[in-house]
Short mmCIF file of C-alpha atoms and ligand atoms in Angstrom, two decimals:
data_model
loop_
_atom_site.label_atom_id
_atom_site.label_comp_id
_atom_site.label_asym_id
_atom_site.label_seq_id
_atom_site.Cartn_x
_atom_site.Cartn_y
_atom_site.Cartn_z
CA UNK A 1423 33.92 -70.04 -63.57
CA UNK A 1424 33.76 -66.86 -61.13
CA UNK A 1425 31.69 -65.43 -63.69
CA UNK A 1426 29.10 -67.66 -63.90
CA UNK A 1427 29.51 -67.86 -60.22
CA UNK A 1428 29.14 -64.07 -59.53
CA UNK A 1429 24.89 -64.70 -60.47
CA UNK A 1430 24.09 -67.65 -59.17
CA UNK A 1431 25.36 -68.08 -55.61
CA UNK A 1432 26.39 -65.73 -52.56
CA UNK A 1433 30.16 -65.28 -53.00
CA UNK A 1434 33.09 -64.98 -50.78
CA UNK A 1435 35.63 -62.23 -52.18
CA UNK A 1436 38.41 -60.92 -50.12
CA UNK A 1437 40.58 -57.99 -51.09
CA UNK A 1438 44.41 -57.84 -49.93
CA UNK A 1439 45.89 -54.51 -49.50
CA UNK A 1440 49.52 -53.97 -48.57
CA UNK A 1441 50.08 -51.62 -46.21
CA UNK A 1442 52.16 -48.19 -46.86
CA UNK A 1443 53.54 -50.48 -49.80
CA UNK A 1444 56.77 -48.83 -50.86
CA UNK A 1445 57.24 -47.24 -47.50
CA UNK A 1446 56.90 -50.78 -46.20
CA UNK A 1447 59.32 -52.40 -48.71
CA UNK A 1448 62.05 -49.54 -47.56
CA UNK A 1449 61.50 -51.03 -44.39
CA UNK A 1450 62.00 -53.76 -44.97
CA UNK A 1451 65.42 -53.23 -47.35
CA UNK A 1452 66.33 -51.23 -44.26
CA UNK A 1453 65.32 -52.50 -40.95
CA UNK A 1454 67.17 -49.92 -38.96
CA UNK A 1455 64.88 -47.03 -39.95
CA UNK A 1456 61.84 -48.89 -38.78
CA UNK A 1457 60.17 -46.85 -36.28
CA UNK A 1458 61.20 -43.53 -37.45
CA UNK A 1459 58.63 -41.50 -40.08
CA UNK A 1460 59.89 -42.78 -43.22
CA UNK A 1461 58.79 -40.94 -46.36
CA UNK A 1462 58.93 -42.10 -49.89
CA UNK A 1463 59.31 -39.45 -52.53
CA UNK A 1464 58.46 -38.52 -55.82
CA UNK A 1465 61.04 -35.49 -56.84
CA UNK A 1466 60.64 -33.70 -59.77
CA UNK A 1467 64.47 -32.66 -60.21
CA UNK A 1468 63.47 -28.82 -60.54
CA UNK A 1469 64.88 -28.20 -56.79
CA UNK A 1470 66.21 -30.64 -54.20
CA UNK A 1471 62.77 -30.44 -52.33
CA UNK A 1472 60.18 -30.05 -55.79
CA UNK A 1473 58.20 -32.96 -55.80
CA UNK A 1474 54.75 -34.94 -54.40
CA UNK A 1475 54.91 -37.84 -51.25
CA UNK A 1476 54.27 -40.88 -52.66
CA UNK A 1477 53.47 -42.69 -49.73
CA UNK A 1478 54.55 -42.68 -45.24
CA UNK A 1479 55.12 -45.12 -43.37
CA UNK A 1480 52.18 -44.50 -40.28
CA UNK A 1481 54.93 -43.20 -38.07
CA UNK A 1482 55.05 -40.31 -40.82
CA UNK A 1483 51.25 -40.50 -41.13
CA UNK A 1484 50.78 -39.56 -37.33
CA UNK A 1485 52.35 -35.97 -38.00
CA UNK A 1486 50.10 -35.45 -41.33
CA UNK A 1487 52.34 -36.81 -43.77
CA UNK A 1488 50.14 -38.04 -47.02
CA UNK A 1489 49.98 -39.48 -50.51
CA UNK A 1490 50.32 -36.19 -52.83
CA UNK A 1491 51.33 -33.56 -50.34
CA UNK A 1492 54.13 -31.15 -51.45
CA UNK A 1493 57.68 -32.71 -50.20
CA UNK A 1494 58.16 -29.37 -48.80
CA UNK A 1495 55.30 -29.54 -46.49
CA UNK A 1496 56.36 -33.31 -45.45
CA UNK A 1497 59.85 -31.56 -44.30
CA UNK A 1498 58.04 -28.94 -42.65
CA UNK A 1499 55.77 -30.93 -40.55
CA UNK A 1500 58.70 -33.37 -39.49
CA UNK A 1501 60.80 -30.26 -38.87
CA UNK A 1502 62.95 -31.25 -35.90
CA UNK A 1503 62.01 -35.25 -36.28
CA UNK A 1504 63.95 -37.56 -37.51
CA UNK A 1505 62.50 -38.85 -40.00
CA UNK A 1506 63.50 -40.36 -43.47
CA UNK A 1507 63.33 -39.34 -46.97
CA UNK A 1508 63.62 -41.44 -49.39
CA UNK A 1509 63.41 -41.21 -53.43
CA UNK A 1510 61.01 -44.15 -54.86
CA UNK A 1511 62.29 -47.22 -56.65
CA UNK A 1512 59.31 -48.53 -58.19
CA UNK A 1513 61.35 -52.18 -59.91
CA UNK A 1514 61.97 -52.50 -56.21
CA UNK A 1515 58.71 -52.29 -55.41
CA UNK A 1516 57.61 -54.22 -58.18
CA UNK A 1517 59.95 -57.20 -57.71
CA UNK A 1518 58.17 -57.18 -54.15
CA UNK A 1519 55.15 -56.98 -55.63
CA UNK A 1520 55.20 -60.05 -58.05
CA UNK A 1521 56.55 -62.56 -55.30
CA UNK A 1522 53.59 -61.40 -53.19
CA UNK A 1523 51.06 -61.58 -56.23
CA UNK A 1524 52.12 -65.17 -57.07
CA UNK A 1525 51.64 -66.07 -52.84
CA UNK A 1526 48.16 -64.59 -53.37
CA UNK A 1527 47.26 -66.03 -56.50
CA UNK A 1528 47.95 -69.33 -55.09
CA UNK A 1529 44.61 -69.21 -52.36
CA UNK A 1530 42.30 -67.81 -54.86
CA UNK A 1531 39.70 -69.60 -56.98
CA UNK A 1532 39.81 -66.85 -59.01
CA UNK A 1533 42.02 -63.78 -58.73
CA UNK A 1534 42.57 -60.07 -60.22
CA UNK A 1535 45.62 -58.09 -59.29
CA UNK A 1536 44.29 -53.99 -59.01
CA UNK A 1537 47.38 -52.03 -59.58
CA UNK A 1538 50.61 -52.66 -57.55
CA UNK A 1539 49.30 -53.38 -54.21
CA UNK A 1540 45.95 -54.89 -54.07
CA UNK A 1541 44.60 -57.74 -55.45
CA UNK A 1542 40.55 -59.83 -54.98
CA UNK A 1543 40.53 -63.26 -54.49
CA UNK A 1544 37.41 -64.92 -55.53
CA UNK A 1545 37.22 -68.16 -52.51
CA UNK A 1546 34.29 -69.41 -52.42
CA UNK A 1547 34.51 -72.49 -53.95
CA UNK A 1548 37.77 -73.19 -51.31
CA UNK A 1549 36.01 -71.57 -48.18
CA UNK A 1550 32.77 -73.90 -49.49
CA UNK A 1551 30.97 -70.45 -49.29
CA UNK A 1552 31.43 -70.32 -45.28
CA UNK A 1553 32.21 -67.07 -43.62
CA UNK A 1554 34.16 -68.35 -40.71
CA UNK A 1555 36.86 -70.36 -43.31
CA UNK A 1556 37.02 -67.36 -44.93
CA UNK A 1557 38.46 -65.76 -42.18
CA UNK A 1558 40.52 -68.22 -41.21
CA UNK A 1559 42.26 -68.17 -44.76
CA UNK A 1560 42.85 -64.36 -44.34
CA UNK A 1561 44.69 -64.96 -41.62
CA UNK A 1562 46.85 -67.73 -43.35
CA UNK A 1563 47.09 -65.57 -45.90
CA UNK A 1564 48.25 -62.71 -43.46
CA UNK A 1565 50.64 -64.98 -42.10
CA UNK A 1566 52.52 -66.42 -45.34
CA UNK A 1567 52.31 -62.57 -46.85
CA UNK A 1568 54.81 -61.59 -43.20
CA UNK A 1569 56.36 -65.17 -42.91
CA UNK A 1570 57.87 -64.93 -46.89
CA UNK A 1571 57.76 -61.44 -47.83
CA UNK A 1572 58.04 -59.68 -44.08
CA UNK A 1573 55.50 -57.45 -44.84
CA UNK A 1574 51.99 -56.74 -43.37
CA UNK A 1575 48.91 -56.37 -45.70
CA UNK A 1576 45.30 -55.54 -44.44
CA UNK A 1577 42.25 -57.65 -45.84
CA UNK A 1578 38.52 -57.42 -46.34
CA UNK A 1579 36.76 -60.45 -47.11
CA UNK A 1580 32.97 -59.85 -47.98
CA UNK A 1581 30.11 -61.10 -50.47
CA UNK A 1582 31.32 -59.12 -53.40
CA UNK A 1583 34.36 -57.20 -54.34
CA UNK A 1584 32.45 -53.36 -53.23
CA UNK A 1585 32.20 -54.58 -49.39
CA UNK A 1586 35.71 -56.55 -49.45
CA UNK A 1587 37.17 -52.78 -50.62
CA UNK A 1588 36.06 -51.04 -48.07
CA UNK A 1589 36.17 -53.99 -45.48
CA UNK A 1590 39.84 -53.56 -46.39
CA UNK A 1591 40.14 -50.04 -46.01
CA UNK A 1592 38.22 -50.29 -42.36
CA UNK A 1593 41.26 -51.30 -40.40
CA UNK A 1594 44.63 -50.66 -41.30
CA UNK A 1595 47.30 -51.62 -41.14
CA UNK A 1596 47.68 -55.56 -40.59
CA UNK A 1597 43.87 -55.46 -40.15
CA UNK A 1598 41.23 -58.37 -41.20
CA UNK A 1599 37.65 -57.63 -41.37
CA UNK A 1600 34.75 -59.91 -42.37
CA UNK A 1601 31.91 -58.08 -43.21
CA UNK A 1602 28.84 -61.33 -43.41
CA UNK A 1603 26.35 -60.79 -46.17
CA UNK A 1604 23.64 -60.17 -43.10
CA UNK A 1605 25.55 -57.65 -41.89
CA UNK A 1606 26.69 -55.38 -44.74
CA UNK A 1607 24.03 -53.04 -44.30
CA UNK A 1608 24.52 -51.96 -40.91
CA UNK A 1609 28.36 -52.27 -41.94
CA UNK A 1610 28.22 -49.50 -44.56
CA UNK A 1611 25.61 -47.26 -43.51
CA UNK A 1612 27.67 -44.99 -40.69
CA UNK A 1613 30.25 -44.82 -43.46
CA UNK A 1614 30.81 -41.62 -45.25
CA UNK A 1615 29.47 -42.11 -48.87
CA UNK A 1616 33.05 -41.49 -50.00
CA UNK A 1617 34.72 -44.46 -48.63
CA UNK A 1618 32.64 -45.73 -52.16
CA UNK A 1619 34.43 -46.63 -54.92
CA UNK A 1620 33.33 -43.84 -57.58
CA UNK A 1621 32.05 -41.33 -55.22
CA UNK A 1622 34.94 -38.54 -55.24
CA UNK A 1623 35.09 -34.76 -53.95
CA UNK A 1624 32.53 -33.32 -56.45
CA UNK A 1625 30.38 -36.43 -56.23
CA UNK A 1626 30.78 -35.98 -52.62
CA UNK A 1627 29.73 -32.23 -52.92
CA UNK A 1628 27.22 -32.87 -55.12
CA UNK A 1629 25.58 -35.47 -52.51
CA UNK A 1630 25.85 -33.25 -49.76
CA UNK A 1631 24.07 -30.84 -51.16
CA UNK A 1632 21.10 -33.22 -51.12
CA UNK A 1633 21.50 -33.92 -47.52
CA UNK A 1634 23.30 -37.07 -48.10
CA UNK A 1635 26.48 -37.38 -45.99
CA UNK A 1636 26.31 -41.43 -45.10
CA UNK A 1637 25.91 -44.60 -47.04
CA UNK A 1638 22.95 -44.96 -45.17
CA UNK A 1639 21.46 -41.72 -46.07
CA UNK A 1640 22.32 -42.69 -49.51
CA UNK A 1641 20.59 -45.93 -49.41
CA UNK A 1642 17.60 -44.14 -48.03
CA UNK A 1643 17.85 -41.66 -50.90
CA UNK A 1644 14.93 -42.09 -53.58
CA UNK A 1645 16.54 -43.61 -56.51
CA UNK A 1646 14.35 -41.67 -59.03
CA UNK A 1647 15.56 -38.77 -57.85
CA UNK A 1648 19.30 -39.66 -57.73
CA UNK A 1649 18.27 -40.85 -61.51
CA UNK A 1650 17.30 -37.47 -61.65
CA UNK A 1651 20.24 -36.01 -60.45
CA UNK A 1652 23.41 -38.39 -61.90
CA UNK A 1653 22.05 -40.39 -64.57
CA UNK A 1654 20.29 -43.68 -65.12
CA UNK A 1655 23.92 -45.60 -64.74
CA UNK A 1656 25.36 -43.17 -62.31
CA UNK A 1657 22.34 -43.01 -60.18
CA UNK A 1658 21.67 -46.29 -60.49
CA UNK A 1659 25.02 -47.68 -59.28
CA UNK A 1660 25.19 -44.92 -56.30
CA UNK A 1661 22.16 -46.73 -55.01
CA UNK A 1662 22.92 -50.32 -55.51
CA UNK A 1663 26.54 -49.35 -53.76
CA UNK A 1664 24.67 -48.13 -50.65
CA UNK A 1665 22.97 -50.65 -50.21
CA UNK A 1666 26.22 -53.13 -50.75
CA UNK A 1667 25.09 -54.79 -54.08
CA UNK A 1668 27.72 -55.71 -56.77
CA UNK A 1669 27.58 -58.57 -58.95
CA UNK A 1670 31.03 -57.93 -60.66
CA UNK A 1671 32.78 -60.66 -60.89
CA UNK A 1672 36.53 -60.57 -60.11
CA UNK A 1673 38.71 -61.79 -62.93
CA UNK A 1674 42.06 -62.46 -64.13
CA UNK A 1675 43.37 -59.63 -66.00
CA UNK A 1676 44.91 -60.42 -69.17
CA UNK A 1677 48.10 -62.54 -69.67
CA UNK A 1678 51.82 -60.76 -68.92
CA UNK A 1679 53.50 -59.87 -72.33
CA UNK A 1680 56.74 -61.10 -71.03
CA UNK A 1681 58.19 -62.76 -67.67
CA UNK A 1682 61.78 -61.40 -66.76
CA UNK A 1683 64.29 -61.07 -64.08
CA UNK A 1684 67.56 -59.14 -63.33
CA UNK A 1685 70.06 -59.33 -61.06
CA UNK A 1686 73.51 -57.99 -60.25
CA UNK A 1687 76.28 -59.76 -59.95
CA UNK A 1688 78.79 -59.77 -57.47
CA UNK A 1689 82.01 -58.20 -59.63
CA UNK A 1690 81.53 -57.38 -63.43
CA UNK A 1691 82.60 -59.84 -65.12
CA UNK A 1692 83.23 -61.59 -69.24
CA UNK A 1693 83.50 -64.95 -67.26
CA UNK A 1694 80.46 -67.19 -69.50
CA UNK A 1695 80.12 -69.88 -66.39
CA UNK A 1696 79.82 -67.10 -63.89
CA UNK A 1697 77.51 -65.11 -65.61
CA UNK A 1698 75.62 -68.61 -66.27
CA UNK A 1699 75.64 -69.55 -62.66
CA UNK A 1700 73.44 -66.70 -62.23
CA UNK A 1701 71.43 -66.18 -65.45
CA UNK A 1702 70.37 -70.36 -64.86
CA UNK A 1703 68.79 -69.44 -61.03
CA UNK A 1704 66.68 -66.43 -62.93
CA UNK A 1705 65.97 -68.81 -65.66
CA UNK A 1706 64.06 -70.98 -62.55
CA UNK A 1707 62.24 -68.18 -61.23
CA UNK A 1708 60.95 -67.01 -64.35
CA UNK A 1709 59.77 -70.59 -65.48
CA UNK A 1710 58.40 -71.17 -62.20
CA UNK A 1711 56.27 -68.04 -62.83
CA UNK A 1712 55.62 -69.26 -65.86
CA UNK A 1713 54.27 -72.91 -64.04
CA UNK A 1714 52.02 -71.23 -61.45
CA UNK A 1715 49.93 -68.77 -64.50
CA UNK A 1716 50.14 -72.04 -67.18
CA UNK A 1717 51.81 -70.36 -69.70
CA UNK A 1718 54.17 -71.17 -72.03
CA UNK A 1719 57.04 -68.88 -74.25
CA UNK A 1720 57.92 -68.24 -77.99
CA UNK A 1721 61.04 -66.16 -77.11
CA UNK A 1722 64.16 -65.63 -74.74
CA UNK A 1723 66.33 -62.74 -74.35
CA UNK A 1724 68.72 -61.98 -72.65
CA UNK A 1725 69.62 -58.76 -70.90
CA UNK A 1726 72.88 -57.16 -70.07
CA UNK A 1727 73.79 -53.97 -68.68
CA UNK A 1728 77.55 -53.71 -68.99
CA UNK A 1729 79.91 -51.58 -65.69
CA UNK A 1730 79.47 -48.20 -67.66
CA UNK A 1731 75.56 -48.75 -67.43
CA UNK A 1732 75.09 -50.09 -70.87
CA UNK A 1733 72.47 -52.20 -71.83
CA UNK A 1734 72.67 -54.57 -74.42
CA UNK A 1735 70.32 -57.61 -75.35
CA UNK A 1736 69.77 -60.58 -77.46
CA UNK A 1737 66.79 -62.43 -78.32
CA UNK A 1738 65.76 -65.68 -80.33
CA UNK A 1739 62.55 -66.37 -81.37
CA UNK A 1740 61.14 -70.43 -81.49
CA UNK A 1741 59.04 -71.74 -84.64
CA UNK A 1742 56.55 -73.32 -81.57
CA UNK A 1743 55.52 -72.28 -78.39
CA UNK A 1744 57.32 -74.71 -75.87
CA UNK A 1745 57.44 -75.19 -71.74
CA UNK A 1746 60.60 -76.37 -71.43
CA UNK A 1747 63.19 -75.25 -69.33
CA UNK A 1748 65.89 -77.25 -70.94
CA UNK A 1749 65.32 -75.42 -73.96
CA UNK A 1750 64.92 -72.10 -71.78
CA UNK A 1751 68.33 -72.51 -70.45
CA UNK A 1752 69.98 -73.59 -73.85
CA UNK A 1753 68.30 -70.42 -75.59
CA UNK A 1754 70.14 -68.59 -72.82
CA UNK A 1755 73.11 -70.02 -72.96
CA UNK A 1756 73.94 -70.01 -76.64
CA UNK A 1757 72.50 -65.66 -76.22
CA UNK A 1758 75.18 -64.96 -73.58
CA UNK A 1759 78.39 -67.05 -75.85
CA UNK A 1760 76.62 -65.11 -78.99
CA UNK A 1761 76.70 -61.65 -76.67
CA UNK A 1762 80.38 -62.47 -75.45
CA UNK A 1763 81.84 -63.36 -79.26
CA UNK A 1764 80.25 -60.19 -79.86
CA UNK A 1765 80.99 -57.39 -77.63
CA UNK A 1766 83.80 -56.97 -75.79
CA UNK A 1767 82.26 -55.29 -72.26
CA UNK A 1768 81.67 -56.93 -68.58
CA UNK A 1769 79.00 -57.54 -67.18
CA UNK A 1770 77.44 -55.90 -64.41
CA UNK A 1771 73.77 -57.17 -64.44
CA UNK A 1772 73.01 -59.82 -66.03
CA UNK A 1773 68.96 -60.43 -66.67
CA UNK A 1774 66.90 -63.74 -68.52
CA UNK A 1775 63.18 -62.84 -70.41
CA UNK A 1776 60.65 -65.03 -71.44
CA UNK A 1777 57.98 -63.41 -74.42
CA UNK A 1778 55.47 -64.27 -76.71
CA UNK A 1779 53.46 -65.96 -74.11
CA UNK A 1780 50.39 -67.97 -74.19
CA UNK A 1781 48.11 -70.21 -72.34
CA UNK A 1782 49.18 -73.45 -71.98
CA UNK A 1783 45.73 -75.00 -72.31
CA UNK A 1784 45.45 -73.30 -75.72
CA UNK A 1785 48.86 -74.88 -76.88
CA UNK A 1786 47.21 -78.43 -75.59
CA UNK A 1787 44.03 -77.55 -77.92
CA UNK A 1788 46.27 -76.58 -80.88
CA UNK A 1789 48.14 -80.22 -80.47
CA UNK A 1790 44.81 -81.46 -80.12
CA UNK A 1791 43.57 -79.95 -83.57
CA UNK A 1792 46.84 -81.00 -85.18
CA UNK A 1793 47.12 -84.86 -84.08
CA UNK A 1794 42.93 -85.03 -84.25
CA UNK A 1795 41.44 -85.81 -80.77
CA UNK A 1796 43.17 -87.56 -77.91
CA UNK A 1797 42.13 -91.02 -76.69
CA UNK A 1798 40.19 -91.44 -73.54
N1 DCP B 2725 50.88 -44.15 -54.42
C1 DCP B 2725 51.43 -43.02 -54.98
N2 DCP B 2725 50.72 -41.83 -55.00
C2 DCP B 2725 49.46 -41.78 -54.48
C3 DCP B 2725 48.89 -42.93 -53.91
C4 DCP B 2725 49.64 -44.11 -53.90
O1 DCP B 2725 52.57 -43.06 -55.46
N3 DCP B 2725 48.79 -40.63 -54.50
C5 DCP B 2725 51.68 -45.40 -54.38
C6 DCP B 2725 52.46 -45.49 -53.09
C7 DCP B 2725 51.71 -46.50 -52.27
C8 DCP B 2725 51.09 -47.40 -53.32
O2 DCP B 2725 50.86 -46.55 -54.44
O3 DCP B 2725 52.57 -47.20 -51.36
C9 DCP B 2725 49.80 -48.04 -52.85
O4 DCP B 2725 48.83 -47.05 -52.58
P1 DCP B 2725 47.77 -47.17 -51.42
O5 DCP B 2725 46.71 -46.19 -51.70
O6 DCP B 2725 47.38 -48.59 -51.22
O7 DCP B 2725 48.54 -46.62 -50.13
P2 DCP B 2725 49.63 -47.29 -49.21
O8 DCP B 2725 49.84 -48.73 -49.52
O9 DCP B 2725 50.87 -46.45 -49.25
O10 DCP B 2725 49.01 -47.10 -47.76
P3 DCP B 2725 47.81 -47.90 -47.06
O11 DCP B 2725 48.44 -48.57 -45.86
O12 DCP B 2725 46.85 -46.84 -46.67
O13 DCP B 2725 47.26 -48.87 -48.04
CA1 CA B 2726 48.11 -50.19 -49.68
CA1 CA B 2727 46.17 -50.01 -52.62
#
């Protein structure tokens, strides 16, 4: 549908970028250290400081903390601050990240999650291709992201997905910029051609050599000559990215291979309706997951990692793909009586898993084929 949509009319396609993402989520596990630099780290192990900055919070950012820089040279700069350090916890980060996907995913027409933090939402159908509603969404949008997940994000809402990147990019954080179709040339143009996606350093170099330092420049460029210089496709897409032309369309990467959540309980325990209690209020979350993406399950497991850090699982495997969560929960309850007979440890976490997924339309069509065509 966004396809299709992509050639034949203007679009309206916002991107949604957290802000400081796992620097924010630490915040947010940890109120009290709001306010203070607070940097998330990637440590190699060889010596307590080895290791690359993953992300800072802008507290950190304002004393030229960075993605990639040397932990060392984080310390050093907030020498005398304090500041905190923190190691990263990326299932944190991606438990955050799902809950916020599945708010997102709910406003688009179409959508495409880009790695952990981002995400386009294809709205023109819902914004009836108008600018102003567009907006107006971002900031709903804005305000469920903090309202439900306490967390800012920044957003970029433009004709195509190009302008909506960098729209995104332009103020930050908790920033929302429309960028009109009429005015995406004058938009771009004072930009540095590296705030494009697929310009980096060398490209940068390269460009620079030729006199070009803006988008604008770039636009100006002669495209023969950038043919000349990068290569029909290269060259080609350098100048149709100046001038803010992109006809990709966004769209919905392809399906999960398996739904799952874990949690901890509050004692370990053998107890089957404790462990129940808990494993049934996953079982909801995953199948509501499962309701919002219209996909249905082949298999369950079950996941358990036992007080000595053990993990142990069980799985069973249906003849037919099903979307029922009475048979979800009875799967899950005969695994965890099956894991008890079986094994004689407590439970520490206790974790549900939906697999073998597929789209719920398709199972519809195979019924279809199999009982001939439905009535109308
Ligand atoms: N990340 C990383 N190493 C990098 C860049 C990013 O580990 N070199 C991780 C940490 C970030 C997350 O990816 O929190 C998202 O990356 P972004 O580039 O979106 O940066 P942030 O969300 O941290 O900051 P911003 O507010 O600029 O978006
Ligand atoms: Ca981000
Ligand atoms: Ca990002």
């Amino acid at each position: 549908m966004c396809e299709v949509a992509s050639i034949l009319q203007d679009r309206i396609v916002m991107l949604v970028d957290l802000d400081y993402f796992f620097a924010q989520c630490e915040e947010r596990r940890n109120p009290s250290i709001k306010g203070k630099p607070v940097v998330v780290c990637v440590y190699s192990g060889r010596t307590e400081d080895s290791g690359a900055v993953s992300t800072a919070n802008y507290v950190a950012r304002r004393y030229g903390v960075k993605s990639g820089i040397p932990i060392s040279l984080a310390k050093s700069k907030l020498k005398d601050v304090d500041a905190v350090f923190l190691p990263v916890d990326k299932q944190f980060y991606r438990e955050v990240s799902d809950e916020i996907m599945e708010i997102l995913r709910g406003y688009a027409d179409c959508f495409e999650q880009m790695g952990i933090d981002e995400a386009y939402l294809d709205v023109t159908q819902r914004t009836k291709g108008n600018c102003r509603e567009a907006e107006e969404l971002a900031a709903t949008i804005k305000g469920d992201v903090l309202t439900q997940q306490k967390l800012t994000c920044s957003i970029g809402v433009g004709p195509n997905k190009l302008v909506a990147k960098i729209a995104a990019d332009f103020q930050k954080p908790d920033g929302l910029t429309l960028v009109e179709p009429k005015e995406v040339q004058s938009f771009l143009a004072p930009l540095p051609v590296r705030r494009l996606v697929g310009v980096g350093r060398k490209t940068e170099k390269r460009l620079e050599t030729l006199g070009v330092i803006t988008v604008g420049q770039l636009a100006r460029f002669d495209v023969q000559k950038l043919i000349g210089v990068f290569g029909r496709k290269l060259g080609a897409y350098f100048h149709n990215a100046s001038l803010g032309v992109d006809d990709e369309p966004v769209q919905e990467r392809s399906e999960p291979e398996s739904v799952s959540r874990i949690s901890t309980l509050k004692e370990d325990t053998r107890d089957l309706a404790v462990i129940l209690d808990e494993a049934y209020r996953l079982c909801d979350e995953v199948y509501a997951k499962l309701m919002r993406r219209r996909l249905v399950y082949r298999s369950v497991s079950i996941h358990v990692v036992a007080g000595d850090l053990s993990v142990h699982s069980r799985s069973k495997t249906f003849e037919n793909p099903t979307s029922d969560l009475k048979a979800f929960k009875r799967a899950v309850k005969e695994l965890y009586e099956k894991f008890l007979g079986e094994s004689g440890v407590a439970a520490r976490r206790v974790g549900v898993k939906v697999s073998n997924l597929s789209r719920k339309e398709e199972l519809q069509k195979q019924l279809t084929n199999f009982f001939g065509f439905p009535k109308h």
